[in-house]
Coordinates of C-alpha atoms in Angstrom, one line a residue:
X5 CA -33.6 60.4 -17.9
X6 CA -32.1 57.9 -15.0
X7 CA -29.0 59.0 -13.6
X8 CA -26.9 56.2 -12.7
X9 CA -24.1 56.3 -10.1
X10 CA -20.8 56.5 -11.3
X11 CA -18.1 53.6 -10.7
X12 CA -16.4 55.7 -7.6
X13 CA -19.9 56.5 -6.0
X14 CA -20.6 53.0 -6.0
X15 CA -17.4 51.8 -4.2
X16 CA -18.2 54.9 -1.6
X17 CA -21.5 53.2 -1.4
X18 CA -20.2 49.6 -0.6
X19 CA -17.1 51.0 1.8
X20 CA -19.8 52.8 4.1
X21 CA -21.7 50.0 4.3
X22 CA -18.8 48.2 5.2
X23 CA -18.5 50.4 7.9
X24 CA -21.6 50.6 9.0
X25 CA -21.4 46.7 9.7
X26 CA -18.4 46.7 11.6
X27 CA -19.9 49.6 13.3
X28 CA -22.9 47.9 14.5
X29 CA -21.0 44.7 15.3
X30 CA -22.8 42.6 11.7
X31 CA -19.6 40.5 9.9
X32 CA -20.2 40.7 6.3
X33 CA -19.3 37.3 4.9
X34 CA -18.2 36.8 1.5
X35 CA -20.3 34.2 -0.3
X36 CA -19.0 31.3 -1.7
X37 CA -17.9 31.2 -5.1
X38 CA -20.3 30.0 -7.7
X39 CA -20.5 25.9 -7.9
X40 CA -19.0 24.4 -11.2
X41 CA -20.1 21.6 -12.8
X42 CA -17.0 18.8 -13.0
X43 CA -15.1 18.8 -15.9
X44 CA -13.8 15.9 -17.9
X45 CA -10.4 15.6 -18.2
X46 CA -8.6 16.1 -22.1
X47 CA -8.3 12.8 -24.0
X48 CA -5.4 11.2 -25.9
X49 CA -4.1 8.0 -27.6
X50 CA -0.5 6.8 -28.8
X51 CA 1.4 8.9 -29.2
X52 CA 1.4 11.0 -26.3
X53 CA 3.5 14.2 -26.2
X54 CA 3.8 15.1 -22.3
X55 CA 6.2 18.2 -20.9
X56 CA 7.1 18.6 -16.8
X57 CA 6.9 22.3 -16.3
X58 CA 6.7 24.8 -13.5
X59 CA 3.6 26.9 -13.0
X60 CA 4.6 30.5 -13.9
X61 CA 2.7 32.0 -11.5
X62 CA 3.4 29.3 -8.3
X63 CA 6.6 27.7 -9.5
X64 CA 5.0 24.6 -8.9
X65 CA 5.4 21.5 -11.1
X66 CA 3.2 20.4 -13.1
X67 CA 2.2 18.2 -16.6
X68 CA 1.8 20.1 -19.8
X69 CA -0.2 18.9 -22.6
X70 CA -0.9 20.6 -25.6
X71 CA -0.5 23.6 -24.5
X72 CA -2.5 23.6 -20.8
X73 CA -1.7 22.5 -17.1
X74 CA -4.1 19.3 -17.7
X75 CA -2.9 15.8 -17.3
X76 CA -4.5 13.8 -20.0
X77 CA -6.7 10.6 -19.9
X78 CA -4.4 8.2 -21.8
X79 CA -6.5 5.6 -23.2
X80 CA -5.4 2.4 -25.3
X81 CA -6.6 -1.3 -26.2
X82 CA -5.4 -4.3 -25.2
X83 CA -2.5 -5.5 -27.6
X84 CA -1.4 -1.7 -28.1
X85 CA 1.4 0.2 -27.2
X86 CA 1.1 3.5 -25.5
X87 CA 4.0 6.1 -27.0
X88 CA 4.9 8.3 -25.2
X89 CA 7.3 11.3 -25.3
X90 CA 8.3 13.0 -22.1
X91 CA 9.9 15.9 -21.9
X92 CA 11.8 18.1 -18.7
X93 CA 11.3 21.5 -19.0
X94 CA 11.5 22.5 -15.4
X95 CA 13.8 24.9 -14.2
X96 CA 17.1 23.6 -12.4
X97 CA 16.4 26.0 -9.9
X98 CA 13.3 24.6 -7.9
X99 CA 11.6 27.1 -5.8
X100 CA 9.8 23.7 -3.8
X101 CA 11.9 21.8 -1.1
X102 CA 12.0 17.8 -1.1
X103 CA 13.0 15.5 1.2
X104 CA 16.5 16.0 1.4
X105 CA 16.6 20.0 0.7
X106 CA 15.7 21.9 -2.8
X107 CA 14.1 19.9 -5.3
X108 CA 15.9 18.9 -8.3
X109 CA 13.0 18.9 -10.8
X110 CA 14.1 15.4 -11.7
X111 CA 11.3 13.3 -13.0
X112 CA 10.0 10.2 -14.7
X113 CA 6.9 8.4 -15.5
X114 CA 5.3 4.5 -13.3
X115 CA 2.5 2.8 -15.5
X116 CA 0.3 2.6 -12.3
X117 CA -1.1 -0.8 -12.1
X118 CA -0.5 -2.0 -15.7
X119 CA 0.8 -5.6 -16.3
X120 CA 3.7 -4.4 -18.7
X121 CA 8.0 -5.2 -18.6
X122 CA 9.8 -3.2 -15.7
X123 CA 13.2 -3.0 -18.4
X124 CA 13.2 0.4 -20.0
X125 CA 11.9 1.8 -22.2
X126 CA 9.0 0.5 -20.7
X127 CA 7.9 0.9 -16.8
X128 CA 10.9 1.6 -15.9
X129 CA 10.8 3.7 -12.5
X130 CA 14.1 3.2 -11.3
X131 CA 17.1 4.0 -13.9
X132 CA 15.0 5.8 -16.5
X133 CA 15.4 9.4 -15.2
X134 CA 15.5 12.9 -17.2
X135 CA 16.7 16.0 -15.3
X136 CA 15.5 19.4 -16.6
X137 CA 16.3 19.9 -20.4
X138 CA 16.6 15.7 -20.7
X139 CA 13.7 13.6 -22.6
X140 CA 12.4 10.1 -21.7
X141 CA 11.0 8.0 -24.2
X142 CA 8.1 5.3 -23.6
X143 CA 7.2 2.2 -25.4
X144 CA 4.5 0.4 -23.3
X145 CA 3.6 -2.8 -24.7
X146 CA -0.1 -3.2 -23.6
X147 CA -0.6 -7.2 -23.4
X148 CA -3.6 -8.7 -24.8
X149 CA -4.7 -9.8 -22.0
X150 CA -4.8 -6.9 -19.4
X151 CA -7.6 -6.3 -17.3
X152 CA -9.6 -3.9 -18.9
X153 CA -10.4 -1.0 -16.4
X154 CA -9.0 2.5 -14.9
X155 CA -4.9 2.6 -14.4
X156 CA -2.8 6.0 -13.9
X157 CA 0.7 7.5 -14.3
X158 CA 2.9 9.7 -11.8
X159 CA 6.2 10.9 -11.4
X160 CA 8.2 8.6 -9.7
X161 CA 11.8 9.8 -8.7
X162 CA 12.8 8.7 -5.1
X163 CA 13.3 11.6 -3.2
X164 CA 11.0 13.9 -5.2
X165 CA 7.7 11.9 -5.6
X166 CA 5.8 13.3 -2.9
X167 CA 5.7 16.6 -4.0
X168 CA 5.5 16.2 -7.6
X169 CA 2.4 14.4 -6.8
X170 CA 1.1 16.8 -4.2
X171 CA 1.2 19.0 -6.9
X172 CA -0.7 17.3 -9.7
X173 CA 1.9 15.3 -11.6
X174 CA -0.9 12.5 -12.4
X175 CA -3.4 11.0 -14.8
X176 CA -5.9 8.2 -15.9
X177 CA -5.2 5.3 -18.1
X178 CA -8.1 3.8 -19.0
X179 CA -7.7 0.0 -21.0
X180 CA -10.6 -0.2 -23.1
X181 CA -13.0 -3.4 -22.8
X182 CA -15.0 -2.9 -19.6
X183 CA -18.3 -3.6 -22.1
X184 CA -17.1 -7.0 -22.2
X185 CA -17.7 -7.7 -18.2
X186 CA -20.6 -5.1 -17.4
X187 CA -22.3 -4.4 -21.1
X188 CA -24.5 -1.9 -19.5
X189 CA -22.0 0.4 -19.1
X190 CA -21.2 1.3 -22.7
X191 CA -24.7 3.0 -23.1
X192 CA -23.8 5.2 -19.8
X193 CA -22.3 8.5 -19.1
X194 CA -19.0 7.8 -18.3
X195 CA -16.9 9.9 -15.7
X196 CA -13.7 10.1 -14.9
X197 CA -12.8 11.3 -11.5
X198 CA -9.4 12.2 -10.8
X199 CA -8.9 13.2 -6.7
X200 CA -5.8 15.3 -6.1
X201 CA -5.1 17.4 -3.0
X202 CA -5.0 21.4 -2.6
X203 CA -2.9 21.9 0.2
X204 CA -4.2 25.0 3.3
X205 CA -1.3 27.2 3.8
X206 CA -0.9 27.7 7.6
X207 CA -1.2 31.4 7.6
X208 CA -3.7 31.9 4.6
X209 CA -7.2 33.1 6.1
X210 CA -8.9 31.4 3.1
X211 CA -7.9 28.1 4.8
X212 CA -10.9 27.9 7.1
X213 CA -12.9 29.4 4.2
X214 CA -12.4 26.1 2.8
X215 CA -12.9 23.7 5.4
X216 CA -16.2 25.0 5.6
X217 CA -17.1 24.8 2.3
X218 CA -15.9 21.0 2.0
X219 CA -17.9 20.5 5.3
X220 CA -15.1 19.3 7.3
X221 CA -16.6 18.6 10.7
X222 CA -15.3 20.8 13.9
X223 CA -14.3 17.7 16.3
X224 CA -11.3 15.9 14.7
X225 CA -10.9 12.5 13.0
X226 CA -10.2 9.3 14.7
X227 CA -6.8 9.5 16.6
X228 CA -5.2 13.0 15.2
X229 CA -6.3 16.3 16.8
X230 CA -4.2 18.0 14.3
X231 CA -5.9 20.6 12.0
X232 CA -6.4 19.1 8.5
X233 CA -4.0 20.9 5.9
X234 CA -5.3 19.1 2.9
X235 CA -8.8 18.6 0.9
X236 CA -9.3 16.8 -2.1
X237 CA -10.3 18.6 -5.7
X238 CA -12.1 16.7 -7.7
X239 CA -10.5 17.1 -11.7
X240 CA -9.0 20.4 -10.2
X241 CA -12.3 21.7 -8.8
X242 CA -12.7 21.9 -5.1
X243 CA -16.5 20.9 -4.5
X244 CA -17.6 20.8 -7.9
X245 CA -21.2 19.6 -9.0
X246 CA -22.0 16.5 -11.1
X247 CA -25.0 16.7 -13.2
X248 CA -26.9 13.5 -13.2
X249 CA -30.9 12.8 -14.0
X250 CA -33.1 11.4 -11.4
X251 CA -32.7 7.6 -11.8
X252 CA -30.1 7.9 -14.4
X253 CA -27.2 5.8 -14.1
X254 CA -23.8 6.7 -14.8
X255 CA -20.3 4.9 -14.7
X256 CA -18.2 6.5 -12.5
X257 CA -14.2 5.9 -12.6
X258 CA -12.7 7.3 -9.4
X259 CA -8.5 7.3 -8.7
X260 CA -7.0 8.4 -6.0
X261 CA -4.2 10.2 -6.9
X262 CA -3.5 11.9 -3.5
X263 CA 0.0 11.3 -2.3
X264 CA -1.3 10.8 1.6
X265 CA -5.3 11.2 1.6
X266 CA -7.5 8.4 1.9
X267 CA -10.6 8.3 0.3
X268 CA -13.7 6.4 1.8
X269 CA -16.1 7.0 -0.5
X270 CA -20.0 7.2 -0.1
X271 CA -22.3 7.8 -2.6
X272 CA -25.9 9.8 0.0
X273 CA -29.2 7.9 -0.7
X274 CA -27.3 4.9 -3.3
X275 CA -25.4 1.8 -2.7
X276 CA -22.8 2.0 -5.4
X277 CA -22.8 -0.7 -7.8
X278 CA -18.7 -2.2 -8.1
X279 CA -17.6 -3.5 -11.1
X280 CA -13.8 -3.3 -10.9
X281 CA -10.8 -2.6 -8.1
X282 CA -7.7 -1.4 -8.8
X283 CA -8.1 -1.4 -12.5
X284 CA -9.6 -5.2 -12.6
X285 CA -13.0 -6.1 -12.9
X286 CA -14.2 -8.1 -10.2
X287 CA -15.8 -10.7 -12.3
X288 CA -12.2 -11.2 -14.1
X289 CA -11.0 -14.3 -11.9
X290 CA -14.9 -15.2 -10.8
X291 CA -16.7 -15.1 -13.9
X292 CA -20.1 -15.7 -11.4
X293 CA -19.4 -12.4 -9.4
X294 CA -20.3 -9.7 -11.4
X295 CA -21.1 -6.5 -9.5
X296 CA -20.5 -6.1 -5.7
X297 CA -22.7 -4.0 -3.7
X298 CA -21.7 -1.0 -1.0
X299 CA -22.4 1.6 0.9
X300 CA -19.3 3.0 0.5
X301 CA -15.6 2.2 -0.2
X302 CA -12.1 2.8 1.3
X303 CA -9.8 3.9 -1.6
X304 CA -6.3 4.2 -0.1
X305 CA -3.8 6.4 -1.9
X306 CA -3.4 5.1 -5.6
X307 CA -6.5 2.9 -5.5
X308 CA -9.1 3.2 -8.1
X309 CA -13.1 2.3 -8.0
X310 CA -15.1 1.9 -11.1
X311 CA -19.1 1.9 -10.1
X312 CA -22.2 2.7 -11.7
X313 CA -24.5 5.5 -9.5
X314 CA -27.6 5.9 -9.7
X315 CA -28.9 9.7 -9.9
X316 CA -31.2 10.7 -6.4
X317 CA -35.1 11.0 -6.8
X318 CA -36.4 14.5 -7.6
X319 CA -36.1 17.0 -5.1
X320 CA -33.4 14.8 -2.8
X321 CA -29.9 16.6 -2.2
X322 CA -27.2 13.7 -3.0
X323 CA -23.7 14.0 -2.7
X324 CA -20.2 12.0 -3.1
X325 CA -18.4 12.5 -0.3
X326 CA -15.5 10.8 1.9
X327 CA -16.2 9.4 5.2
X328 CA -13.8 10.0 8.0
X329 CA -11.2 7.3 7.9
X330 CA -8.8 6.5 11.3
X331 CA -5.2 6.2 9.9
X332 CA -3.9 5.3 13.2
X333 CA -2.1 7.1 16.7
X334 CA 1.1 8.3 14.4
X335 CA -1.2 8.6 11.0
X336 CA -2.1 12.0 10.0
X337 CA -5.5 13.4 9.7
X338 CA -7.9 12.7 7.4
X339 CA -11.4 13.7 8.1
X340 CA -14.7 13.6 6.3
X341 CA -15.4 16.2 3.5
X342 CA -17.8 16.8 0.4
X343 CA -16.0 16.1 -3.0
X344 CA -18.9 16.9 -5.3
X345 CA -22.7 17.5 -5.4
X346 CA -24.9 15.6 -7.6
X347 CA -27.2 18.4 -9.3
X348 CA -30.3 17.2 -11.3
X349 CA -30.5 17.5 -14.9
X350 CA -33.7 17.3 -16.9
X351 CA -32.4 14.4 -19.2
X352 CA -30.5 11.8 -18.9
X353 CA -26.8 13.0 -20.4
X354 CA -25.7 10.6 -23.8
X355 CA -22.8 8.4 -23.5
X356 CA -19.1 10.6 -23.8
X357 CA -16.3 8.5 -23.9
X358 CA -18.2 5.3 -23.3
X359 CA -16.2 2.1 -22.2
X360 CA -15.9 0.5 -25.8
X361 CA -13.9 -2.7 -26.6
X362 CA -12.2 -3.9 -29.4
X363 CA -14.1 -7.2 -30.6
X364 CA -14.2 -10.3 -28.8
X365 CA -15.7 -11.8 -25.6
X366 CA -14.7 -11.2 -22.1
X367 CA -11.2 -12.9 -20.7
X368 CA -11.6 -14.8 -17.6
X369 CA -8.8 -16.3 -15.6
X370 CA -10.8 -18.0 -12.6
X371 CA -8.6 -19.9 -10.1
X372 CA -9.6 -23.5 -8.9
X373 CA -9.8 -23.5 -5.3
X374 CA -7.5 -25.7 -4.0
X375 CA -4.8 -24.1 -5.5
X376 CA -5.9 -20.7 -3.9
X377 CA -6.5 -23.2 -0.4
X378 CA -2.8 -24.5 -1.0
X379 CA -1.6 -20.7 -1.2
X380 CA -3.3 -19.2 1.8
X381 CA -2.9 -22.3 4.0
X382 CA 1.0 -22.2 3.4
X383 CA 3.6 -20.8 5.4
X384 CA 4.5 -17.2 4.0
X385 CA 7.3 -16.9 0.9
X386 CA 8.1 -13.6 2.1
X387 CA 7.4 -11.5 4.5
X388 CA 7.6 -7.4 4.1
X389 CA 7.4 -5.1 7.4
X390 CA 7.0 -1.8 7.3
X391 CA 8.5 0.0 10.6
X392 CA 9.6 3.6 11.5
X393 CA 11.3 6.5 13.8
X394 CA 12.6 9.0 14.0
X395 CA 15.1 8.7 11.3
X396 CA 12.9 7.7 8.5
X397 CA 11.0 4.9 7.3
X398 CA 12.2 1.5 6.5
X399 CA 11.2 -2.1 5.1
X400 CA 12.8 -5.5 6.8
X401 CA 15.0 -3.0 8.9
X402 CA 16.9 -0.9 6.0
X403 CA 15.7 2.2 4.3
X404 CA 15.6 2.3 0.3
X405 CA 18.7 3.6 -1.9
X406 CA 18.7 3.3 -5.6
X407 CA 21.8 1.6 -5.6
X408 CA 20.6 -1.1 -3.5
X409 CA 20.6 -5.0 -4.7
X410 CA 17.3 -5.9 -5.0
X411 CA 15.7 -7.3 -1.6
X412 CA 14.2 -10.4 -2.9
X413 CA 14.3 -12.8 -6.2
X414 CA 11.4 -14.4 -7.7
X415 CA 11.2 -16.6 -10.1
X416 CA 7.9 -16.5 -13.0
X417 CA 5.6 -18.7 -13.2
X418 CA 4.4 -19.0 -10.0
X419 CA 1.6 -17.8 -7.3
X420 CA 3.4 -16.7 -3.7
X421 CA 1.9 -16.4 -0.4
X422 CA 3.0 -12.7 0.8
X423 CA 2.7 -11.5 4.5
X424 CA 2.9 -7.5 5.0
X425 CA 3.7 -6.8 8.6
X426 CA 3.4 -3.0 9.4
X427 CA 5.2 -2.5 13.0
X428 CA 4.2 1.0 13.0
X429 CA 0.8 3.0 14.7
X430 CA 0.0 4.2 11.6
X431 CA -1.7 2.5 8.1
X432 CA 0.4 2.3 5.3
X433 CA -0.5 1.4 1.7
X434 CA 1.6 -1.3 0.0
X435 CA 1.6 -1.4 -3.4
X436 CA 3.5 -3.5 -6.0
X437 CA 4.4 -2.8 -9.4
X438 CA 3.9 -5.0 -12.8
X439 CA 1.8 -7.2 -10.9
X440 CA -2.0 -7.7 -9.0
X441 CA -2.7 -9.6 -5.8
X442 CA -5.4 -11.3 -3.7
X443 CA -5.8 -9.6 -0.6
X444 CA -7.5 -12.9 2.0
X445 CA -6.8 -11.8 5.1
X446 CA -6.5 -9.2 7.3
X447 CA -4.7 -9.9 11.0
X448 CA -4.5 -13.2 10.4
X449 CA -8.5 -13.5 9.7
X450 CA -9.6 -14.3 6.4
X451 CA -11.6 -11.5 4.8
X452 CA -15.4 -12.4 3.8
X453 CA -14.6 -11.0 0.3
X454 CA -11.0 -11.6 -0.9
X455 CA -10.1 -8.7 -3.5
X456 CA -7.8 -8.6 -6.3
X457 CA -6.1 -5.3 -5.9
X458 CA -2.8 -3.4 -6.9
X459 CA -2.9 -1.4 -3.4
X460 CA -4.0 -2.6 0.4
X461 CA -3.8 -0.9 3.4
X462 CA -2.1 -2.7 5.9
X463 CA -3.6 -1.8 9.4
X464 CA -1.5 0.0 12.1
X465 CA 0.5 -2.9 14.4
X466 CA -1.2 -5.7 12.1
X467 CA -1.1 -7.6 9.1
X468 CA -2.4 -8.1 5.3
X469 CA -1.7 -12.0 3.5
X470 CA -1.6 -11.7 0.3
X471 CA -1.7 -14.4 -3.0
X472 CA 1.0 -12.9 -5.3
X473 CA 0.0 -13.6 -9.1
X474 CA 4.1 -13.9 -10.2
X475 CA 2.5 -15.9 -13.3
X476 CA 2.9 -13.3 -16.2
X477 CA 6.1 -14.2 -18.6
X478 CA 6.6 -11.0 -19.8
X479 CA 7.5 -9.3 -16.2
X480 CA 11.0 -9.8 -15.9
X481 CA 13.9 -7.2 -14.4
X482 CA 14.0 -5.4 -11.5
X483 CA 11.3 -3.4 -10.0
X484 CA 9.5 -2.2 -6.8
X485 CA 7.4 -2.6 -3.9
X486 CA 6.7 0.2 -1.2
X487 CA 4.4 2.2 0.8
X488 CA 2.2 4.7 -1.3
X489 CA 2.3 7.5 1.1
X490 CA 4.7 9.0 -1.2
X491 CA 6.7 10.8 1.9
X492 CA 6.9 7.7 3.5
X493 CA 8.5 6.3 -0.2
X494 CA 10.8 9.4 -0.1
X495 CA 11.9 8.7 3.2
X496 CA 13.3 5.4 2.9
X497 CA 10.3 2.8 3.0
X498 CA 10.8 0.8 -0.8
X499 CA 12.7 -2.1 -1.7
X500 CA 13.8 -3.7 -5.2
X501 CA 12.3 -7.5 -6.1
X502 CA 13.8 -8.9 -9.0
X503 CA 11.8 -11.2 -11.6
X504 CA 13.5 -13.9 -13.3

C-alpha cells in the first residue's frame, strides 16, 4: 500500500522549498498561464436585444447579451434593417471617473462606418441618449448598396466615450457579400478579431508580468519614454493562439476597437493578402484592383483590415503582432507587442461563419478620372485643424459642446475636396460619420495608393487631403466629425456638419 502525503504536508513541502530558494538566492518564477486558443465572438441578427451593465465584480461597464459580458457580432444584408433594443442598466452611482468628474453611466450606440440616416432612430449619436434605467430603440436601415465588409458599434456619449470604450463597450458588424468581390473567401475559415485594451494598473506587480509576456521591448517607442500602461486582448484574450494548418488560408477580419492604441499589424513569415479597408473592399470603386499586397498595416483606432493569411510551413513559429508605431513628441506610447500566435493544426479548419451574400453580382461604383483630377487639383472646400493645450483639445479654434450649431453645411449630391490640418505634435485619427473618403495625399504629396477609408491618421504638424463622397441621398441631418482618440473626443476635439 502507497501512502500518499496529505493536502497540509504537501503545502509544508512547497513553503520549504520556497524557502530554500530565497535562501540560496534562486527566484522562483511563476509560469505563464496556459495559452488559449482565440475565441469567436457570439453571433446575432435583427433583432438585437443589448443591456449596458456594470461588472459586479469591477464595477466596470460593460455590454450584456443574453445573459454574458460578450459583445455580439451583429451581422445583416444589404437592404436589411438591423433592430435593435438597448437597454441602461448601469448604476447611477459610477464607481469610474470621466472627463469632467464621476461618470454618469450615460450611454448610446454610433453604427461605425455604415452608410445609414444620422436622424434618430437611426445613427443617431448626438440627441439619442438613455441614462440608467432609460431604453434606446434602433431601426438601422441597411441600404442596398453598402459596401459589404467589417463595421462596429460603440458607445458614444461626449464626455463618457473614452472609458466606456476602454472598457469594452464594442462590437463587429459584419454586411454580408464579401463573396461577391473575393469568392475565395466564402470557402475559408473566417475570423473575427476584435482588439480591445486591458489597462496595467500602476501599482499592480502583475503589470510587468505582462509586458513580458506580450514581448514588449525594454527600450521605448519612437518619441515617448513613458512606460506603456496598455496592451491589446485579442476577443478578451491577452496573447491568445490561432490555430491555422500549414498553408491553409484563412479570412481574417481585424477592428480596432482600442480607444488610443494603434495597431500596425504584421503577419511573421506572410504578406497579408488586403481585400477591404475600413469596411470597403478595395476593388469597390476600381473593379481592376482586387487584393493589395503588404507586409504589414497601420490600423489607427477604429480602423478595420479584412485579409486572407496564409498558415506558416511546418515547424516555423508565426505570429500576428503589432509593430512599434511613433505617435509623435506629445503622443503617448505605443510600442510593439504579440497579439496572438499562430499554432498548427493537422487539418485545415471548415468554413464557420463564412462571408456569404445574398444573390446577385458584385456592386461597383468606379470613378472616372478626371472627376477625381478635378477634386484633388481644387482648392480645399473645407478645411478642419485639429490643435491643442493645456486646456483641452479643439477643432478650427473651439472645443465641441452638444449644443453647438453645426460647424459646416453641406449640401448632397456632391464630391468635396477636404484638408485636415493637425497643429499639434501628436497623430490624431479623423474619422467621419455616415460617410467614406479617399485619402490622396499626405503633406501635400500624393499617396502612391489613394485608399477609401472611414479613418486616417493625420501626421503630427502635417496634413491629410481628402475626396469627400457627400453623394448618398439618404444621409441627411446633423452629424459628426472628430478625432478617434476617444479622450481627445471627450475633451473637446468634435464638431457638427450638417447634410442637406
Amino acid at each position: 500500500m502507497i501512502a500518499y502525503p496529505s493536502v497540509n504536508a504537501g503545502r509544508g513541502f512547497l513553503a520549504c522549498l520556497a524557502c530554500l530558494g530565497l535562501f540560496c538566492g534562486v527566484r522562483l518564477e511563476a509560469q505563464d498561464p496556459k495559452p488559449v486558443l482565440v475565441s469567436d465572438p457570439p453571433e446575432t441578427r435583427s433583432p438585437v436585444s443589448l443591456t449596458a451593465i456594470n461588472d459586479p465584480r469591477t464595477g466596470k461597464a460593460a455590454f450584456s447579451f443574453e445573459g454574458r459580458e460578450e459583445p455580439p457580432v451583429i451581422r445583416a444584408r444589404p437592404g436589411e434593417d438591423i433592430r435593435l433594443t438597448y437597454t441602461n442598466a448601469m448604476s447611477t452611482h459610477s464607481q469610474e471617473h470621466c472627463v469632467d468628474g464621476p461618470c454618469r453611466n450615460m450611454t448610446n450606440l454610433h453604427f461605425h462606418g455604415l452608410h445609414v440616416s444620422p436622424d434618430a432612430p437611426q445613427d443617431d449619436a448626438i440627441t439619442m441618449m438613455a441614462m440608467p434605467g432609460q431604453v434606446l430603440r434602433y431601426t438601422v436601415n441597411i441600404p442596398l448598396d453598402q459596401a459589404p465588409g467589417l463595421y462596429w458599434y460603440h458607445t458614444h456619449p461626449h464626455g463618457e466615450s473614452y472609458q466606456q470604450d476602454l472598457d469594452g463597450m464594442s462590437g463587429a458588424i459584419v454586411i454580408d457579400g464579401m463573396d461577391r468581390y473575393v469568392p475565395e473567401v466564402q470557402q475559408m475559415r473566417e475570423r473575427i478579431l476584435v482588439l480591445r485594451d486591458r489597462v496595467l494598473e500602476e501599482k499592480d506587480p502583475a503589470g510587468a508580468e505582462l509586458r513580458r509576456r506580450v514581448e514588449i521591448p525594454a527600450q521605448g517607442c519612437g518619441s515617448s519614454t513613458d512606460l506603456p500602461m496598455h496592451i491589446f486582448t485579442v476577443n478578451g484574450e491577452v496573447r491568445p493562439q490561432i490555430a491555422i494548418a500549414p498553408g491553409e488560408r484563412q479570412f481574417w477580419r481585424i477592428v480596432n476597437a482600442s480607444p488610443d492604441l494603434y495597431a500596425d499589424l504584421q503577419v511573421d513569415t506572410e504578406q497579408l493578402e488586403i481585400v477591404a479597408l475600413d469596411g470597403m473592399p478595395i476593388s469597390f470603386h476600381d473593379p481592376k484592383r482586387r487584393v493589395e499586397l503588404a507586409d504589414h498595416l497601420l490600423v489607427p483606432p477604429a480602423g478595420r483590415v479584412e485579409a486572407i493569411v496564409t498558415g506558416p510551413k511546418p515547424g516555423v513559429h508565426a505570429s500576428l503582432r503589432t509593430r512599434c508605431f511613433d505617435t509623435g513628441p506629445d503622443g503617448d506610447p505605443n510600442p510593439a507587442m504579440v497579439l496572438a500566435d499562430m499554432v498548427g493544426s493537422a487539418h485545415p479548419a471548415a468554413p464557420v461563419s463564412s462571408a456569404s451574400s445574398a444573390a446577385g453580382g458584385p456592386l461597383y461604383k468606379p470613378l472616372s478620372r478626371k472627376l477625381v483630377a478635378r477634386i484633388e487639383n481644387g482648392p480645399s472646400d473645407f478645411m478642419v485643424t485639429f490643435s491643442e493645450d493645456k486646456e483641452g483639445f479643439y477643432i478650427n479654434g473651439k472645443k465641441y459642446g452638444p449644443l453647438d450649431a453645426p460647424m459646416v453645411t453641406v449640401s448632397i449630391g456632391q464630391f468635396h475636396h477636404w484638408q485636415v490640418v493637425n497643429h499639434s505634435h501628436e497623430v490624431h485619427p479623423f474619422h467621419i460619420h455616415q460617410v467614406h473618403f479617399l485619402s490622396y495625399a499626405r503633406n501635400g504629396r500624393r499617396l502612391r495608393q489613394p485608399e477609401w477609408l472611414d479613418t486616417v491618421n493625420v501626421p503630427a504638424d502635417g496634413s491629410v487631403d481628402l475626396m469627400m463622397d457627400f453623394t448618398d441621398p439618404i444621409i441627411r441631418g446633423v452629424s459628426l466629425f472628430h478625432c478617434h482618440l476617444l479622450s481627445h473626443e471627450d475633451k473637446g476635439m468634435m464638431a457638427k456638419i450638417l447634410f442637406k
